[in-house]
Coordinates of C-alpha atoms in Angstrom, one line a residue:
M953 CA 37.0 67.2 27.4
T954 CA 34.7 66.7 30.5
A955 CA 35.0 63.4 32.4
S956 CA 31.8 61.4 33.2
P957 CA 31.4 61.7 36.9
P958 CA 31.6 58.7 39.1
A959 CA 28.2 56.9 39.9
P960 CA 26.7 58.4 43.0
S961 CA 26.4 56.3 46.1
P962 CA 23.5 55.9 48.5
A963 CA 24.3 57.2 52.0
R964 CA 26.0 54.6 53.9
T965 CA 28.3 54.2 57.1
P966 CA 31.8 54.9 56.2
H967 CA 34.3 52.1 56.0
G968 CA 36.7 52.0 58.8
Y969 CA 37.0 55.8 59.3
A970 CA 38.0 56.7 62.8
F971 CA 36.5 60.3 62.3
D972 CA 33.1 61.0 61.1
N973 CA 32.8 63.7 58.4
D974 CA 29.3 64.7 59.7
S975 CA 29.9 64.6 63.4
P976 CA 29.1 67.7 65.7
H977 CA 33.0 68.2 65.8
S978 CA 33.4 68.2 61.9
A979 CA 33.2 71.9 61.4
A980 CA 36.3 72.6 63.8
H981 CA 38.1 69.4 62.3
H982 CA 37.8 70.7 58.7
A983 CA 38.8 74.3 59.6
S984 CA 41.8 72.8 61.4
L985 CA 42.7 70.7 58.4
E986 CA 42.3 73.6 55.9
G987 CA 44.6 75.8 58.2
A988 CA 47.3 73.1 58.8
L989 CA 47.5 71.1 55.5
D990 CA 45.8 73.2 52.5
P991 CA 49.2 75.3 52.1
L992 CA 51.0 72.1 51.6
T993 CA 48.3 70.1 49.5
L994 CA 47.6 72.8 47.1
G995 CA 51.3 74.3 47.0
H996 CA 52.4 70.7 45.8
L997 CA 49.5 70.6 43.3
R998 CA 50.7 74.0 41.9
D999 CA 54.2 72.6 41.7
G1000 CA 52.8 69.7 39.8
A1001 CA 51.8 72.0 37.0
V1002 CA 48.1 71.8 37.7
G1003 CA 46.6 74.6 35.6
P1004 CA 43.8 76.0 33.4
G1005 CA 41.5 73.5 31.4
M1006 CA 42.4 70.3 33.6
V1007 CA 40.0 67.8 34.6
C1008 CA 40.4 66.9 38.6
L1009 CA 38.9 64.5 41.0
E1010 CA 39.3 64.6 44.6
I1011 CA 38.1 61.6 46.8
G1012 CA 37.3 62.1 50.5
A1013 CA 36.9 65.8 49.8
G1014 CA 35.6 66.4 53.4
A1015 CA 34.4 70.1 53.6
G1016 CA 35.8 70.9 50.2
S1017 CA 38.6 73.3 50.7
V1018 CA 41.0 71.4 48.5
A1019 CA 38.3 70.9 45.9
H1020 CA 37.8 74.7 45.7
G1021 CA 41.6 75.4 45.8
L1022 CA 41.8 73.1 42.7
L1023 CA 38.8 74.8 41.0
R1024 CA 40.7 78.1 41.3
M1025 CA 43.8 76.4 39.8
V1026 CA 42.1 75.0 36.7
A1027 CA 40.0 78.1 35.8
P1028 CA 39.3 78.8 33.1
G1029 CA 38.0 75.8 31.5
G1030 CA 38.7 73.1 34.0
T1031 CA 36.5 71.1 36.2
V1032 CA 36.7 69.4 39.7
T1033 CA 34.6 66.5 40.9
A1034 CA 34.5 66.3 44.7
T1035 CA 33.5 62.9 46.3
D1036 CA 32.9 61.8 49.9
V1037 CA 30.6 59.3 51.5
K1038 CA 29.0 62.3 53.2
P1039 CA 29.5 65.2 51.0
G1040 CA 26.9 67.5 52.5
R1041 CA 29.5 70.3 53.9
I1042 CA 31.0 70.9 50.3
A1043 CA 29.6 74.2 49.1
A1044 CA 28.4 74.3 45.4
A1045 CA 30.4 76.4 42.7
P1046 CA 30.4 76.7 38.9
G1047 CA 32.6 74.0 37.4
L1048 CA 32.3 71.8 40.7
T1049 CA 30.4 68.5 40.8
V1050 CA 29.7 67.0 44.4
L1051 CA 28.9 63.4 44.8
A1052 CA 28.1 61.0 47.6
H1053 CA 30.7 58.2 46.5
D1054 CA 32.3 55.4 48.3
V1055 CA 35.5 55.0 46.6
V1056 CA 35.7 51.3 48.0
T1057 CA 32.7 49.9 46.4
D1058 CA 31.5 52.6 43.9
P1059 CA 32.7 52.7 40.3
L1060 CA 35.3 55.3 38.9
P1061 CA 35.3 56.3 35.1
E1062 CA 38.8 55.0 33.7
S1063 CA 41.3 57.4 32.0
A1064 CA 39.0 60.4 32.8
Y1065 CA 41.0 62.8 34.8
D1066 CA 44.2 64.8 34.5
V1067 CA 44.7 65.2 38.3
V1068 CA 43.5 62.6 41.1
V1069 CA 43.9 64.0 44.8
A1070 CA 43.4 61.8 48.0
R1071 CA 44.2 63.3 51.3
L1072 CA 44.1 61.2 54.6
V1073 CA 41.8 58.7 53.1
L1074 CA 43.8 55.8 51.9
Q1075 CA 45.1 55.0 55.4
H1076 CA 41.6 54.4 56.7
L1077 CA 40.7 51.8 54.2
P1078 CA 41.8 48.1 54.8
R1079 CA 41.7 47.6 50.9
R1080 CA 43.8 50.8 50.1
Q1081 CA 46.0 49.2 47.5
D1082 CA 43.0 48.1 45.5
V1083 CA 41.6 51.6 45.8
L1084 CA 45.0 53.0 44.7
R1085 CA 45.0 51.1 41.5
R1086 CA 41.6 52.1 40.8
L1087 CA 42.7 55.7 41.3
V1088 CA 45.5 55.1 38.9
R1089 CA 43.2 53.6 36.3
A1090 CA 41.1 56.8 36.6
L1091 CA 43.9 59.0 35.4
R1092 CA 44.6 59.9 31.8
P1093 CA 48.0 58.8 30.5
G1094 CA 50.5 61.4 31.9
G1095 CA 48.0 62.4 34.7
L1096 CA 49.1 63.3 38.1
L1097 CA 48.1 61.5 41.4
Q1098 CA 48.7 63.2 44.8
V1099 CA 48.5 61.3 48.1
D1100 CA 48.9 63.1 51.4
E1101 CA 49.1 60.7 54.3
F1102 CA 50.5 60.7 58.0
D1103 CA 52.8 58.3 59.5
A1104 CA 51.7 58.7 63.2
A1105 CA 54.2 56.1 64.5
H1106 CA 55.9 58.9 66.5
E1107 CA 54.1 62.0 67.8
P1108 CA 56.1 63.1 70.6
C1109 CA 55.3 65.5 73.4
L1110 CA 58.0 68.1 73.4
L1111 CA 56.9 70.2 76.3
A1112 CA 54.4 69.6 79.1
P1113 CA 54.1 71.1 82.7
T1114 CA 54.9 67.8 84.3
P1115 CA 56.3 64.5 83.3
Q1116 CA 53.1 62.8 84.1
D1117 CA 51.3 65.1 81.5
A1118 CA 53.8 64.1 78.9
A1119 CA 53.0 60.5 79.7
L1120 CA 49.4 61.1 79.7
Y1121 CA 49.5 62.9 76.2
E1122 CA 51.7 59.9 74.9
R1123 CA 49.2 57.4 76.2
F1124 CA 46.6 59.3 74.3
T1125 CA 48.3 59.2 71.0
T1126 CA 49.2 55.6 71.3
A1127 CA 45.4 54.8 72.2
K1128 CA 44.3 56.9 69.0
A1129 CA 46.5 54.7 66.8
T1130 CA 45.1 51.5 68.4
L1131 CA 41.4 52.8 67.7
M1132 CA 42.4 53.5 64.1
R1133 CA 43.9 50.0 63.6
A1134 CA 40.7 48.5 65.1
G1135 CA 38.7 50.0 62.2
G1136 CA 41.1 48.4 59.7
G1137 CA 43.3 51.6 59.1
D1138 CA 47.0 51.9 59.2
P1139 CA 48.0 55.2 61.1
T1140 CA 51.8 54.4 59.8
W1141 CA 50.9 54.1 56.1
G1142 CA 52.2 57.4 55.2
R1143 CA 55.8 55.9 55.2
R1144 CA 54.5 53.2 52.8
A1145 CA 52.7 55.6 50.4
P1146 CA 55.7 56.1 48.0
A1147 CA 56.3 52.2 47.5
A1148 CA 52.5 51.8 47.1
L1149 CA 52.4 54.3 44.2
R1150 CA 55.2 52.8 42.5
E1151 CA 53.6 49.3 42.9
A1152 CA 50.5 50.7 41.5
G1153 CA 52.4 51.6 38.1
L1154 CA 53.0 55.2 38.8
T1155 CA 56.5 57.0 37.7
A1156 CA 58.0 60.3 38.3
L1157 CA 57.7 60.0 42.0
R1158 CA 58.0 63.2 44.0
I1159 CA 58.2 62.7 47.8
R1160 CA 57.8 65.5 50.3
P1161 CA 57.9 65.0 54.0
H1162 CA 56.6 67.5 56.5
V1163 CA 56.3 67.8 60.4
L1164 CA 54.0 70.3 62.0
L1165 CA 54.1 71.7 65.4
R1166 CA 51.1 71.2 67.8
A1167 CA 51.2 74.4 70.1
A1168 CA 48.7 77.0 71.3
G1169 CA 47.1 78.7 68.3
T1170 CA 48.3 76.3 65.5
P1171 CA 45.7 74.4 63.4
A1172 CA 47.8 71.2 64.0
L1173 CA 46.8 71.4 67.5
G1174 CA 43.2 72.2 66.7
L1175 CA 43.1 68.9 64.9
Q1176 CA 44.5 67.1 67.8
L1177 CA 41.8 68.5 70.0
H1178 CA 39.2 67.5 67.6
H1179 CA 40.4 64.0 67.7
L1180 CA 40.2 64.0 71.6
A1181 CA 36.7 65.3 71.5
H1182 CA 35.4 62.9 68.7
L1183 CA 37.2 59.8 70.4
A1184 CA 36.4 60.7 73.9
P1185 CA 33.6 57.8 74.1
R1186 CA 35.9 55.2 72.8
L1187 CA 38.8 56.5 74.9
R1188 CA 36.7 55.9 78.0
D1189 CA 35.9 52.5 77.1
S1190 CA 39.6 51.8 76.6
G1191 CA 40.5 52.9 80.1
F1192 CA 40.7 56.7 80.3
T1193 CA 38.9 58.2 83.2
P1194 CA 36.8 61.4 82.7
A1195 CA 39.3 63.2 84.8
E1196 CA 42.2 62.2 82.5
L1197 CA 40.3 63.4 79.4
D1198 CA 39.5 66.7 81.1
R1199 CA 43.2 66.9 81.7
L1200 CA 44.3 66.2 78.2
D1201 CA 42.0 68.9 77.0
A1202 CA 43.4 71.4 79.5
L1203 CA 47.0 70.3 78.8
M1204 CA 46.7 70.7 75.1
R1205 CA 45.5 74.2 75.5
D1206 CA 48.1 75.2 78.1
P1207 CA 50.7 77.6 76.7
G1208 CA 53.5 75.5 78.1
F1209 CA 52.6 72.4 76.1
A1210 CA 54.0 71.5 72.6
A1211 CA 54.1 68.5 70.6
A1212 CA 55.3 67.3 67.1
T1213 CA 52.7 65.5 64.5
G1214 CA 53.8 62.4 62.8
V1215 CA 55.4 62.8 59.4
L1216 CA 53.1 64.0 56.6
Y1217 CA 54.2 62.5 53.4
S1218 CA 53.0 64.4 50.2
V1219 CA 53.6 61.8 47.3
Q1220 CA 53.0 62.5 43.7
G1221 CA 53.3 60.3 40.8
R1222 CA 52.1 60.1 37.0
R1223 CA 50.6 57.4 35.0
P1224 CA 52.9 56.5 32.2
L1225 CA 52.3 57.7 28.8
R1226 CA 51.9 54.3 27.3
T1227 CA 51.4 50.8 28.9
P1228 CA 54.7 48.8 28.5
A1229 CA 54.7 46.0 26.0
A1230 CA 55.8 42.7 27.0
G1231 CA 59.6 42.5 27.4
D1232 CA 60.0 46.2 27.6
A1233 CA 62.1 47.7 30.5
P1234 CA 60.1 49.7 33.0
E1235 CA 59.6 53.2 32.3
A1236 CA 62.4 55.2 34.4
P1237 CA 61.2 57.7 36.9
R1238 CA 62.0 61.3 35.9
D1239 CA 62.5 62.4 39.5
T1240 CA 62.5 60.1 42.5
T1241 CA 64.4 62.4 44.7
P1242 CA 62.6 63.4 47.9
D1243 CA 62.1 67.1 48.4
T1244 CA 62.8 67.9 52.0
T1245 CA 62.3 71.6 51.8
P1246 CA 60.8 72.4 55.2
S1247 CA 57.3 74.0 55.3
P1248 CA 56.7 77.1 57.2
E1249 CA 55.3 75.1 60.1
A1250 CA 57.8 72.2 59.7
T1251 CA 60.0 71.5 62.8

């Protein structure tokens, strides 16, 4: 059965996002996201038994690489709805519905989807727990929610040409987190995602942490270079000089530079098959043991 899609939203400014989905840097940003994170996101969805005939929703779909990967998994017979506040970069495909939709304010159909995916969305939203509950209600009983979020509390510089370069890079990562908080986001929310999914009523939690390397030629470094380019005006306002920003760009491209990302937590949970009656014991999770198998890029 095909779900009725969420109601489309008129164009608007995103709530609290540090990075605009439609900036001049977006193409490079999305390409880096796809290279760095799609193998993890899509691999975990395959592990979660996403398969033919399923009805799926991705919020904050960006350029649509995860939505298209989902579409391949659920063929034949499945469908994917991909939403974003600015969905213009998502390519059309049979079985894919693309909508301008603000998950903070626009309605979602209830009990409509077998799979819901949210990657790097909730940590940007001040009302993230309210949104999370709505995503759970959008699942059919037994349906799967996957949330992928970073905890960027610690993004250490591992190698730099000089101690001054290392200090400049760590000052940049601190400033980036401060700018995210100023928009109502929480750069450390990834560590709280498992508890948030359980509080929202999901069971069978599966938690998989990953750390990626930022070094020359890696997609994870491409993400950080995008962040620097996108945030440059606000970084200047917060005290960085043009010379320091130029040095940061050169430093990250230096073959002698390496850093680690924060921890990316990929968390899955399922909506219970029935709503517990008054006095019932909570449904026991089938699997709450974190899966710590390292990814190919994990350090």
